[in-house]
mmCIF file of C-alpha atoms in Angstrom:
data_model
loop_
_atom_site.group_PDB
_atom_site.id
_atom_site.type_symbol
_atom_site.label_atom_id
_atom_site.label_comp_id
_atom_site.label_asym_id
_atom_site.label_seq_id
_atom_site.Cartn_x
_atom_site.Cartn_y
_atom_site.Cartn_z
ATOM 1 C CA GLY A 6 0.065 0.043 0.025
ATOM 2 C CA GLN A 7 0.861 3.705 -0.563
ATOM 3 C CA GLY A 8 1.895 5.432 2.686
ATOM 4 C CA ALA A 9 0.757 8.747 3.671
ATOM 5 C CA THR A 10 2.735 11.580 2.237
ATOM 6 C CA ALA A 11 4.617 14.482 4.020
ATOM 7 C CA SER A 12 2.424 16.748 2.032
ATOM 8 C CA GLY A 13 -0.271 16.521 4.564
ATOM 9 C CA GLU A 14 -2.200 13.149 4.306
ATOM 10 C CA GLY A 15 -2.241 11.660 7.714
ATOM 11 C CA LEU A 16 -3.103 8.168 8.904
ATOM 12 C CA ARG A 17 -6.582 8.819 9.552
ATOM 13 C CA ALA A 18 -7.058 10.520 6.215
ATOM 14 C CA LYS A 19 -5.509 7.451 4.657
ATOM 15 C CA GLU A 20 -7.653 4.986 6.516
ATOM 16 C CA MET A 21 -10.906 6.929 5.755
ATOM 17 C CA ALA A 22 -10.072 6.624 2.110
ATOM 18 C CA LYS A 23 -9.707 3.016 2.460
ATOM 19 C CA LYS A 24 -12.930 2.682 4.338
ATOM 20 C CA GLU A 25 -14.736 4.603 1.826
ATOM 21 C CA PHE A 26 -13.493 2.235 -0.761
ATOM 22 C CA TRP A 27 -14.633 -0.913 1.118
ATOM 23 C CA VAL A 28 -18.107 0.697 2.021
ATOM 24 C CA GLU A 29 -18.712 1.135 -1.698
ATOM 25 C CA GLU A 30 -17.760 -2.675 -2.094
ATOM 26 C CA LEU A 31 -20.421 -3.608 0.386
ATOM 27 C CA VAL A 32 -23.005 -1.327 -1.218
ATOM 28 C CA ALA A 33 -22.504 -3.523 -4.240
ATOM 29 C CA VAL A 34 -22.932 -6.556 -2.453
ATOM 30 C CA ALA A 35 -26.222 -5.211 -1.066
ATOM 31 C CA ARG A 36 -27.227 -4.476 -4.647
ATOM 32 C CA ARG A 37 -26.377 -8.049 -5.889
ATOM 33 C CA ALA A 38 -28.505 -9.385 -3.289
ATOM 34 C CA GLY A 39 -31.389 -7.749 -4.600
ATOM 35 C CA PRO A 40 -34.820 -8.460 -2.887
ATOM 36 C CA ALA A 41 -32.912 -10.846 -0.348
ATOM 37 C CA ALA A 42 -31.421 -7.833 1.331
ATOM 38 C CA GLU A 43 -34.147 -6.119 3.362
ATOM 39 C CA LEU A 44 -31.898 -3.168 4.373
ATOM 40 C CA PRO A 45 -31.843 -1.074 1.217
ATOM 41 C CA ALA A 46 -35.631 -1.225 0.642
ATOM 42 C CA ARG A 47 -36.522 -0.408 4.188
ATOM 43 C CA LEU A 48 -34.138 2.700 4.004
ATOM 44 C CA PHE A 49 -35.550 3.806 0.840
ATOM 45 C CA GLN A 50 -39.145 3.613 2.023
ATOM 46 C CA SER A 51 -38.095 5.735 5.193
ATOM 47 C CA TYR A 52 -35.721 8.277 3.535
ATOM 48 C CA GLY A 53 -36.427 8.466 -0.117
ATOM 49 C CA GLU A 54 -33.794 10.377 -2.140
ATOM 50 C CA GLN A 55 -31.487 10.250 1.103
ATOM 51 C CA PHE A 56 -31.509 6.471 0.968
ATOM 52 C CA GLY A 57 -27.966 6.103 -0.540
ATOM 53 C CA GLN A 58 -26.515 8.328 1.856
ATOM 54 C CA MET A 59 -28.298 6.791 4.932
ATOM 55 C CA LEU A 60 -27.215 3.113 3.447
ATOM 56 C CA ARG A 61 -23.551 4.248 3.395
ATOM 57 C CA LEU A 62 -23.654 5.432 6.978
ATOM 58 C CA VAL A 63 -25.264 2.118 8.168
ATOM 59 C CA LEU A 64 -22.901 -0.193 6.211
ATOM 60 C CA GLY A 65 -19.984 1.908 7.156
ATOM 61 C CA ARG A 66 -20.158 1.243 10.890
ATOM 62 C CA SER A 67 -17.133 -0.901 11.118
ATOM 63 C CA ALA A 68 -13.336 -0.505 11.036
ATOM 64 C CA PRO A 69 -11.585 -0.440 7.495
ATOM 65 C CA GLY A 70 -9.743 -3.691 8.018
ATOM 66 C CA THR A 71 -13.035 -5.338 9.277
ATOM 67 C CA LEU A 72 -14.790 -4.151 6.125
ATOM 68 C CA GLU A 73 -12.117 -5.251 3.970
ATOM 69 C CA GLY A 74 -11.689 -8.738 5.363
ATOM 70 C CA HIS A 75 -15.410 -9.620 5.384
ATOM 71 C CA VAL A 76 -16.086 -8.212 1.878
ATOM 72 C CA LEU A 77 -13.062 -10.113 0.406
ATOM 73 C CA ARG A 78 -14.139 -13.393 2.099
ATOM 74 C CA TRP A 79 -17.679 -12.664 0.722
ATOM 75 C CA LYS A 80 -16.472 -12.046 -2.794
ATOM 76 C CA ASN A 81 -14.626 -15.588 -2.643
ATOM 77 C CA ILE A 82 -18.085 -17.031 -1.709
ATOM 78 C CA GLU A 83 -19.806 -15.316 -4.630
ATOM 79 C CA ALA A 84 -17.087 -16.503 -7.072
ATOM 80 C CA TRP A 85 -17.471 -20.124 -5.835
ATOM 81 C CA ALA A 86 -21.359 -19.796 -6.047
ATOM 82 C CA GLU A 87 -21.120 -18.640 -9.630
ATOM 83 C CA GLU A 88 -18.780 -21.365 -10.610
ATOM 84 C CA HIS A 89 -20.894 -24.022 -8.796
ATOM 85 C CA SER A 90 -24.456 -22.569 -9.910
ATOM 86 C CA GLU A 91 -25.227 -21.872 -6.098
ATOM 87 C CA ASN A 92 -27.553 -19.278 -4.887
ATOM 88 C CA ILE A 93 -26.305 -17.258 -2.000
ATOM 89 C CA TYR A 94 -29.008 -14.349 -1.888
ATOM 90 C CA PRO A 95 -30.101 -15.616 0.586
ATOM 91 C CA MET A 96 -27.707 -18.458 1.384
ATOM 92 C CA SER A 97 -29.342 -21.771 2.870
ATOM 93 C CA ASN A 98 -27.602 -23.955 5.409
ATOM 94 C CA GLU A 99 -27.016 -26.621 2.666
ATOM 95 C CA THR A 100 -25.175 -24.182 0.585
ATOM 96 C CA LEU A 101 -23.080 -22.934 3.572
ATOM 97 C CA VAL A 102 -22.192 -26.553 4.343
ATOM 98 C CA ARG A 103 -21.197 -27.283 0.702
ATOM 99 C CA TYR A 104 -18.941 -24.262 0.664
ATOM 100 C CA ILE A 105 -17.093 -25.157 3.822
ATOM 101 C CA GLN A 106 -16.693 -28.741 2.358
ATOM 102 C CA PHE A 107 -15.276 -27.262 -0.557
ATOM 103 C CA LYS A 108 -12.726 -25.256 1.427
ATOM 104 C CA ASN A 109 -11.868 -28.314 3.509
ATOM 105 C CA GLU A 110 -11.406 -30.431 0.263
ATOM 106 C CA LYS A 111 -8.957 -27.619 -0.686
ATOM 107 C CA LYS A 112 -6.952 -28.251 2.585
ATOM 108 C CA CYS A 113 -7.717 -24.717 3.978
ATOM 109 C CA GLY A 114 -6.178 -23.509 7.234
ATOM 110 C CA PRO A 115 -7.717 -24.530 10.373
ATOM 111 C CA SER A 116 -9.320 -21.294 11.096
ATOM 112 C CA VAL A 117 -11.060 -20.779 7.826
ATOM 113 C CA PRO A 118 -14.584 -22.496 8.510
ATOM 114 C CA ASP A 119 -14.976 -20.356 11.628
ATOM 115 C CA ALA A 120 -13.850 -17.190 9.555
ATOM 116 C CA THR A 121 -16.441 -18.251 6.917
ATOM 117 C CA CYS A 122 -19.224 -18.440 9.380
ATOM 118 C CA GLY A 123 -18.333 -15.033 10.784
ATOM 119 C CA THR A 124 -18.367 -13.391 7.452
ATOM 120 C CA VAL A 125 -21.539 -14.984 6.353
ATOM 121 C CA GLY A 126 -23.118 -13.790 9.733
ATOM 122 C CA TRP A 127 -21.613 -10.389 9.559
ATOM 123 C CA ILE A 128 -22.716 -9.837 5.752
ATOM 124 C CA CYS A 129 -26.381 -11.039 6.547
ATOM 125 C CA LYS A 130 -26.688 -8.779 9.327
ATOM 126 C CA LYS A 131 -25.307 -5.801 7.656
ATOM 127 C CA ILE A 132 -27.704 -5.985 4.657
ATOM 128 C CA GLY A 133 -30.591 -7.407 6.253
ATOM 129 C CA MET A 134 -30.560 -10.776 4.758
ATOM 130 C CA ARG A 135 -31.692 -14.106 6.330
ATOM 131 C CA CYS A 136 -28.763 -15.929 7.691
ATOM 132 C CA PRO A 137 -28.080 -19.799 7.587
ATOM 133 C CA ASP A 138 -27.526 -21.528 10.862
ATOM 134 C CA THR A 139 -23.765 -21.100 11.560
ATOM 135 C CA ALA A 140 -24.249 -23.502 14.415
ATOM 136 C CA ASP A 141 -25.770 -26.298 12.256
ATOM 137 C CA GLN A 142 -24.364 -29.709 13.393
ATOM 138 C CA LEU A 143 -22.908 -30.395 9.792
ATOM 139 C CA VAL A 144 -21.200 -26.999 10.007
ATOM 140 C CA LEU A 145 -19.720 -27.511 13.285
ATOM 141 C CA ALA A 146 -18.550 -31.168 12.283
ATOM 142 C CA LEU A 147 -16.738 -29.645 9.169
ATOM 143 C CA ARG A 148 -15.269 -27.006 11.438
ATOM 144 C CA ASP A 149 -13.754 -29.740 13.948
ATOM 145 C CA GLN A 150 -12.642 -31.776 10.901
ATOM 146 C CA ALA A 151 -10.430 -28.765 9.781
ATOM 147 C CA LEU A 152 -9.210 -28.286 13.394
ATOM 148 C CA GLU A 153 -8.409 -31.860 13.810
ATOM 149 C CA GLU A 154 -6.658 -32.457 10.523
ATOM 150 C CA ARG A 155 -4.721 -29.125 10.398
ATOM 151 C CA GLY A 156 -4.954 -27.796 13.916
ATOM 152 C CA GLU A 157 -1.440 -27.816 14.338
ATOM 153 C CA GLU A 158 -0.912 -25.036 11.786
ATOM 154 C CA LEU A 159 -2.468 -22.472 14.310
ATOM 155 C CA LYS A 160 0.605 -20.940 15.844
ATOM 156 C CA GLU A 161 0.488 -18.735 18.968
ATOM 157 C CA ALA A 162 2.870 -15.832 19.299
ATOM 158 C CA VAL A 163 6.203 -16.774 20.749
ATOM 159 C CA PRO A 164 7.036 -14.267 23.480
ATOM 160 C CA LEU A 165 10.500 -12.488 23.414
ATOM 161 C CA PRO A 166 12.971 -14.052 26.118
ATOM 162 C CA MET A 167 13.810 -11.773 28.927
ATOM 163 C CA THR A 168 17.346 -11.649 27.728
ATOM 164 C CA THR A 169 16.215 -10.146 24.453
ATOM 165 C CA ALA A 170 14.143 -7.458 26.198
ATOM 166 C CA ALA A 171 17.159 -6.647 28.384
ATOM 167 C CA ALA A 172 19.407 -6.257 25.321
ATOM 168 C CA LEU A 173 16.789 -3.944 23.782
ATOM 169 C CA GLU A 174 17.211 -1.789 26.884
ATOM 170 C CA GLY A 175 20.950 -1.529 26.218
ATOM 171 C CA LEU A 176 20.321 -0.443 22.624
ATOM 172 C CA ALA A 177 17.761 2.160 23.760
ATOM 173 C CA LEU A 178 20.065 3.667 26.570
ATOM 174 C CA HIS A 179 23.427 3.613 24.768
ATOM 175 C CA ARG A 180 22.482 4.466 21.143
ATOM 176 C CA ALA A 181 21.233 8.020 20.188
ATOM 177 C CA ASP A 182 20.495 7.084 16.532
ATOM 178 C CA THR A 183 17.556 5.601 14.740
ATOM 179 C CA VAL A 184 18.577 2.065 15.886
ATOM 180 C CA GLY A 185 18.128 3.331 19.448
ATOM 181 C CA ALA A 186 14.933 5.066 18.712
ATOM 182 C CA LEU A 187 13.596 1.882 17.302
ATOM 183 C CA ALA A 188 14.688 -0.336 20.153
ATOM 184 C CA TRP A 189 12.917 2.211 22.544
ATOM 185 C CA TRP A 190 9.654 2.108 20.598
ATOM 186 C CA VAL A 191 9.623 -1.830 20.514
ATOM 187 C CA LEU A 192 10.365 -1.728 24.373
ATOM 188 C CA CYS A 193 7.318 0.531 24.702
ATOM 189 C CA LEU A 194 5.250 -2.313 22.930
ATOM 190 C CA VAL A 195 6.694 -4.895 25.278
ATOM 191 C CA TYR A 196 6.297 -3.092 28.574
ATOM 192 C CA GLY A 197 3.002 -1.688 27.443
ATOM 193 C CA SER A 198 1.696 -4.904 26.077
ATOM 194 C CA LEU A 199 0.615 -3.237 22.913
ATOM 195 C CA ARG A 200 -0.291 -4.210 19.438
ATOM 196 C CA ASP A 201 2.008 -2.797 16.816
ATOM 197 C CA ASP A 202 -1.268 -1.521 14.986
ATOM 198 C CA ASP A 203 -2.401 0.202 18.197
ATOM 199 C CA THR A 204 0.764 1.976 18.773
ATOM 200 C CA VAL A 205 0.596 3.264 15.003
ATOM 201 C CA HIS A 206 -2.342 5.081 16.087
ATOM 202 C CA VAL A 207 -0.621 7.301 18.650
ATOM 203 C CA ARG A 208 0.255 11.153 18.202
ATOM 204 C CA PRO A 209 3.871 11.277 19.569
ATOM 205 C CA GLN A 210 3.392 14.868 20.645
ATOM 206 C CA ASP A 211 0.672 13.816 23.174
ATOM 207 C CA LEU A 212 3.034 11.458 25.071
ATOM 208 C CA VAL A 213 3.812 12.469 28.596
ATOM 209 C CA LEU A 214 6.562 11.096 30.807
ATOM 210 C CA ASP A 215 5.647 11.805 34.365
ATOM 211 C CA ARG A 216 7.067 10.310 37.572
ATOM 212 C CA GLY A 217 8.672 7.313 35.913
ATOM 213 C CA VAL A 218 5.662 6.494 33.643
ATOM 214 C CA LEU A 219 5.254 7.325 29.869
ATOM 215 C CA ARG A 220 1.447 7.852 29.142
ATOM 216 C CA GLY A 221 -0.172 8.002 25.867
ATOM 217 C CA LYS A 222 -3.305 7.325 24.068
ATOM 218 C CA SER A 223 -4.096 5.261 20.933
ATOM 219 C CA TRP A 224 -6.945 7.107 19.033
ATOM 220 C CA GLN A 225 -7.893 3.605 17.637
ATOM 221 C CA THR A 226 -7.377 0.170 18.642
ATOM 222 C CA LYS A 227 -8.527 -3.310 17.747
ATOM 223 C CA CYS A 228 -11.064 -3.366 20.653
ATOM 224 C CA GLU A 229 -12.107 0.303 20.549
ATOM 225 C CA ARG A 230 -12.951 1.803 17.103
ATOM 226 C CA LYS A 231 -15.317 4.647 18.382
ATOM 227 C CA ARG A 232 -12.165 7.232 18.318
ATOM 228 C CA ARG A 233 -12.499 7.748 22.098
ATOM 229 C CA GLY A 234 -9.000 6.567 22.407
ATOM 230 C CA THR A 235 -7.421 3.871 24.661
ATOM 231 C CA SER A 236 -4.872 5.041 27.330
ATOM 232 C CA PHE A 237 -1.802 3.185 28.011
ATOM 233 C CA ALA A 238 1.206 3.345 30.378
ATOM 234 C CA VAL A 239 4.951 2.389 29.823
ATOM 235 C CA PRO A 240 6.531 2.078 33.266
ATOM 236 C CA ASP A 241 10.272 2.891 33.658
ATOM 237 C CA SER A 242 11.112 -0.604 34.575
ATOM 238 C CA ALA A 243 14.306 -2.238 33.498
ATOM 239 C CA LEU A 244 15.589 -5.890 33.550
ATOM 240 C CA LYS A 245 19.215 -4.626 33.308
ATOM 241 C CA TYR A 246 19.552 -1.109 31.950
ATOM 242 C CA GLU A 247 17.773 1.472 34.187
ATOM 243 C CA GLY A 248 17.067 4.854 32.385
ATOM 244 C CA TRP A 249 16.171 3.452 28.928
ATOM 245 C CA LEU A 250 12.733 4.928 28.801
ATOM 246 C CA GLN A 251 13.760 8.597 29.447
ATOM 247 C CA HIS A 252 16.930 8.480 27.336
ATOM 248 C CA GLY A 253 15.174 6.634 24.416
ATOM 249 C CA LEU A 254 12.431 9.124 24.482
ATOM 250 C CA LYS A 255 14.816 12.000 23.921
ATOM 251 C CA THR A 256 16.467 10.023 21.109
ATOM 252 C CA PHE A 257 13.107 9.136 19.445
ATOM 253 C CA ASN A 258 11.998 12.710 19.634
ATOM 254 C CA ASP A 259 15.374 13.877 18.072
ATOM 255 C CA CYS A 260 15.142 11.250 15.373
ATOM 256 C CA PHE A 261 11.613 11.889 14.477
ATOM 257 C CA PRO A 262 10.499 15.375 15.355
ATOM 258 C CA GLY A 263 7.273 17.139 14.476
ATOM 259 C CA GLU A 264 3.499 16.440 14.989
ATOM 260 C CA ARG A 265 1.739 13.671 13.165
ATOM 261 C CA ASP A 266 -1.125 11.146 13.875
ATOM 262 C CA TYR A 267 0.997 7.970 13.713
ATOM 263 C CA TRP A 268 3.781 7.386 16.255
ATOM 264 C CA ILE A 269 6.591 6.073 13.970
ATOM 265 C CA PRO A 270 7.363 6.494 10.325
ATOM 266 C CA ASN A 271 7.508 3.240 7.998
ATOM 267 C CA PHE A 272 10.778 1.357 8.354
ATOM 268 C CA THR A 273 12.631 -1.473 6.881
ATOM 269 C CA VAL A 274 16.073 -3.080 6.388
ATOM 270 C CA LYS A 275 17.914 -2.758 3.151
ATOM 271 C CA PHE A 276 21.471 -4.451 2.759
ATOM 272 C CA GLY A 277 21.767 -4.594 6.364
ATOM 273 C CA ARG A 278 20.948 -1.175 7.106
ATOM 274 C CA LEU A 279 17.879 0.500 9.023
ATOM 275 C CA GLU A 280 15.866 2.802 6.749
ATOM 276 C CA PHE A 281 13.018 4.989 7.616
ATOM 277 C CA ALA A 282 10.593 6.665 5.170
ATOM 278 C CA GLU A 283 9.434 10.046 6.556
ATOM 279 C CA GLY A 284 5.693 10.537 5.891
ATOM 280 C CA GLU A 285 4.836 7.055 5.260
ATOM 281 C CA THR A 286 2.952 5.211 7.884
ATOM 282 C CA PRO A 287 4.242 1.605 9.040
ATOM 283 C CA GLU A 288 3.484 -1.726 6.897
ATOM 284 C CA LEU A 289 3.544 -4.958 8.271
ATOM 285 C CA GLY A 290 5.833 -6.648 5.937
ATOM 286 C CA PRO A 291 8.701 -4.210 5.910
ATOM 287 C CA THR A 292 8.537 -3.438 9.638
ATOM 288 C CA MET A 293 8.486 -7.228 10.473
ATOM 289 C CA LYS A 294 11.664 -7.724 8.704
ATOM 290 C CA ALA A 295 13.275 -4.771 10.722
ATOM 291 C CA LEU A 296 12.021 -6.025 13.919
ATOM 292 C CA ARG A 297 13.738 -9.560 13.372
ATOM 293 C CA TRP A 298 16.825 -7.777 12.184
ATOM 294 C CA LEU A 299 16.751 -5.482 15.446
ATOM 295 C CA LEU A 300 16.278 -8.582 17.846
ATOM 296 C CA ALA A 301 19.371 -10.346 16.070
ATOM 297 C CA LEU A 302 21.443 -7.107 16.318
ATOM 298 C CA ALA A 303 20.535 -6.741 20.125
ATOM 299 C CA GLU A 304 21.568 -10.123 21.094
ATOM 300 C CA GLY A 305 24.400 -10.676 18.381
ATOM 301 C CA LYS A 306 22.467 -13.442 16.636
ATOM 302 C CA THR A 307 21.383 -13.928 12.944
ATOM 303 C CA VAL A 308 18.238 -13.174 11.509
ATOM 304 C CA VAL A 309 17.452 -16.920 11.065
ATOM 305 C CA ASP A 310 17.376 -16.937 14.787
ATOM 306 C CA THR A 311 14.625 -14.513 15.133
ATOM 307 C CA GLU A 312 12.349 -15.666 12.491
ATOM 308 C CA LYS A 313 9.907 -17.029 14.879
ATOM 309 C CA TYR A 314 9.139 -13.712 16.462
ATOM 310 C CA THR A 315 6.293 -11.303 15.195
ATOM 311 C CA TRP A 316 4.931 -8.099 16.258
ATOM 312 C CA HIS A 317 2.459 -9.893 18.645
ATOM 313 C CA SER A 318 5.469 -11.401 20.405
ATOM 314 C CA CYS A 319 6.051 -7.880 21.878
ATOM 315 C CA LYS A 320 2.478 -7.838 23.149
ATOM 316 C CA CYS A 321 2.429 -11.154 24.747
ATOM 317 C CA THR A 322 5.918 -10.959 26.282
ATOM 318 C CA ILE A 323 5.059 -9.478 29.785
ATOM 319 C CA ILE A 324 1.688 -11.244 29.809
ATOM 320 C CA ASP A 325 3.282 -14.457 29.244
ATOM 321 C CA ARG A 326 5.811 -13.815 32.021
ATOM 322 C CA GLY A 327 3.043 -12.948 34.399
ATOM 323 C CA MET A 328 1.199 -16.075 33.678
ATOM 324 C CA GLU A 329 4.500 -18.023 34.422
ATOM 325 C CA VAL A 330 4.749 -16.598 37.907
ATOM 326 C CA GLY A 331 1.025 -16.937 38.702
ATOM 327 C CA GLU A 332 0.022 -13.323 38.307
ATOM 328 C CA ASP A 333 -3.788 -12.454 38.881
ATOM 329 C CA GLN A 334 -5.677 -12.907 35.780
ATOM 330 C CA LEU A 335 -7.578 -9.492 36.236
ATOM 331 C CA ALA A 336 -4.108 -7.901 36.316
ATOM 332 C CA LEU A 337 -3.069 -9.698 33.191
ATOM 333 C CA GLY A 338 -6.286 -8.736 31.415
ATOM 334 C CA MET A 339 -5.696 -5.136 32.369
ATOM 335 C CA GLN A 340 -2.165 -5.220 31.159
ATOM 336 C CA GLY A 341 -3.503 -6.719 27.835
ATOM 337 C CA HIS A 342 -5.991 -4.028 27.365
ATOM 338 C CA TRP A 343 -8.707 -6.510 26.828
ATOM 339 C CA LYS A 344 -12.344 -5.594 26.732
ATOM 340 C CA ASP A 345 -13.066 -7.933 29.409
ATOM 341 C CA PRO A 346 -10.102 -8.438 31.766
ATOM 342 C CA ASN A 347 -12.000 -10.986 33.628
ATOM 343 C CA GLY A 348 -12.620 -13.258 30.439
ATOM 344 C CA PRO A 349 -10.841 -16.406 29.546
ATOM 345 C CA MET A 350 -7.237 -16.255 28.648
#
């Protein structure tokens, strides 16, 4: 994807443009559904000429990534239905079973049946269409079959070792360049148990270091999409190198000055060198490569040794350590910023 430019397009504007595109794709789905979709007719009857505007408002009540994921999966279902002369407007239980069976025969991933049922339910609810029973016994049996045959493919994030976190502290404390700045940012994810996408949605000019705690707010997170913001705190704790938080904050601000609505510019590694693209927002592929490079650099290892780590490794590191030492579940839920901290782990 194309990052936001320095000429003024921020992260929010970029995401709104993406959202508008997928809303229009969802509007097209509602049109293809015809009379099977009750929402358009109901809105037309109530609002007349304003029907189109109202339809887009209702269909747009989701985050850009959610819209994109569901619409793409539904379009895959549409393509299958056309190829196999199946009617999905509305979709019957039998049709849903046949589609999941088709995916299973293609050796789909173990989470695909559940994701398919989630999309079918989401689309039907959005456009006001009768929904098949996603808890049908055959549907559940096919889901279980996929999990039994290919369940080992489901991978949980591997937490970072404490030695790696300590080595990152050393980089954040002793280096005053972009490597030190990036190490500091990664440690904020680790000690704050933050998702990388959540930390992208942070305005660096709003960060406050007060009495040993760095406080900030993510204006959009996976769990909170209503722009109220989710507050977070990164404590000035250290496994080995005290002072990394304050020193790293200064390094970060020196390397990436100015106001913006995303915390850090896009970054990657080319020919063994860390590169940043000013004015561009972070993208998963390039930044993951840079994360593994940074972890290898911190501990004097090769990138091959760090390939098992992902951005979610940063979020789960402190939580995993807390579980190891028997920390209270409510405290772990609060640390992880979950909607229901008392919910199952």
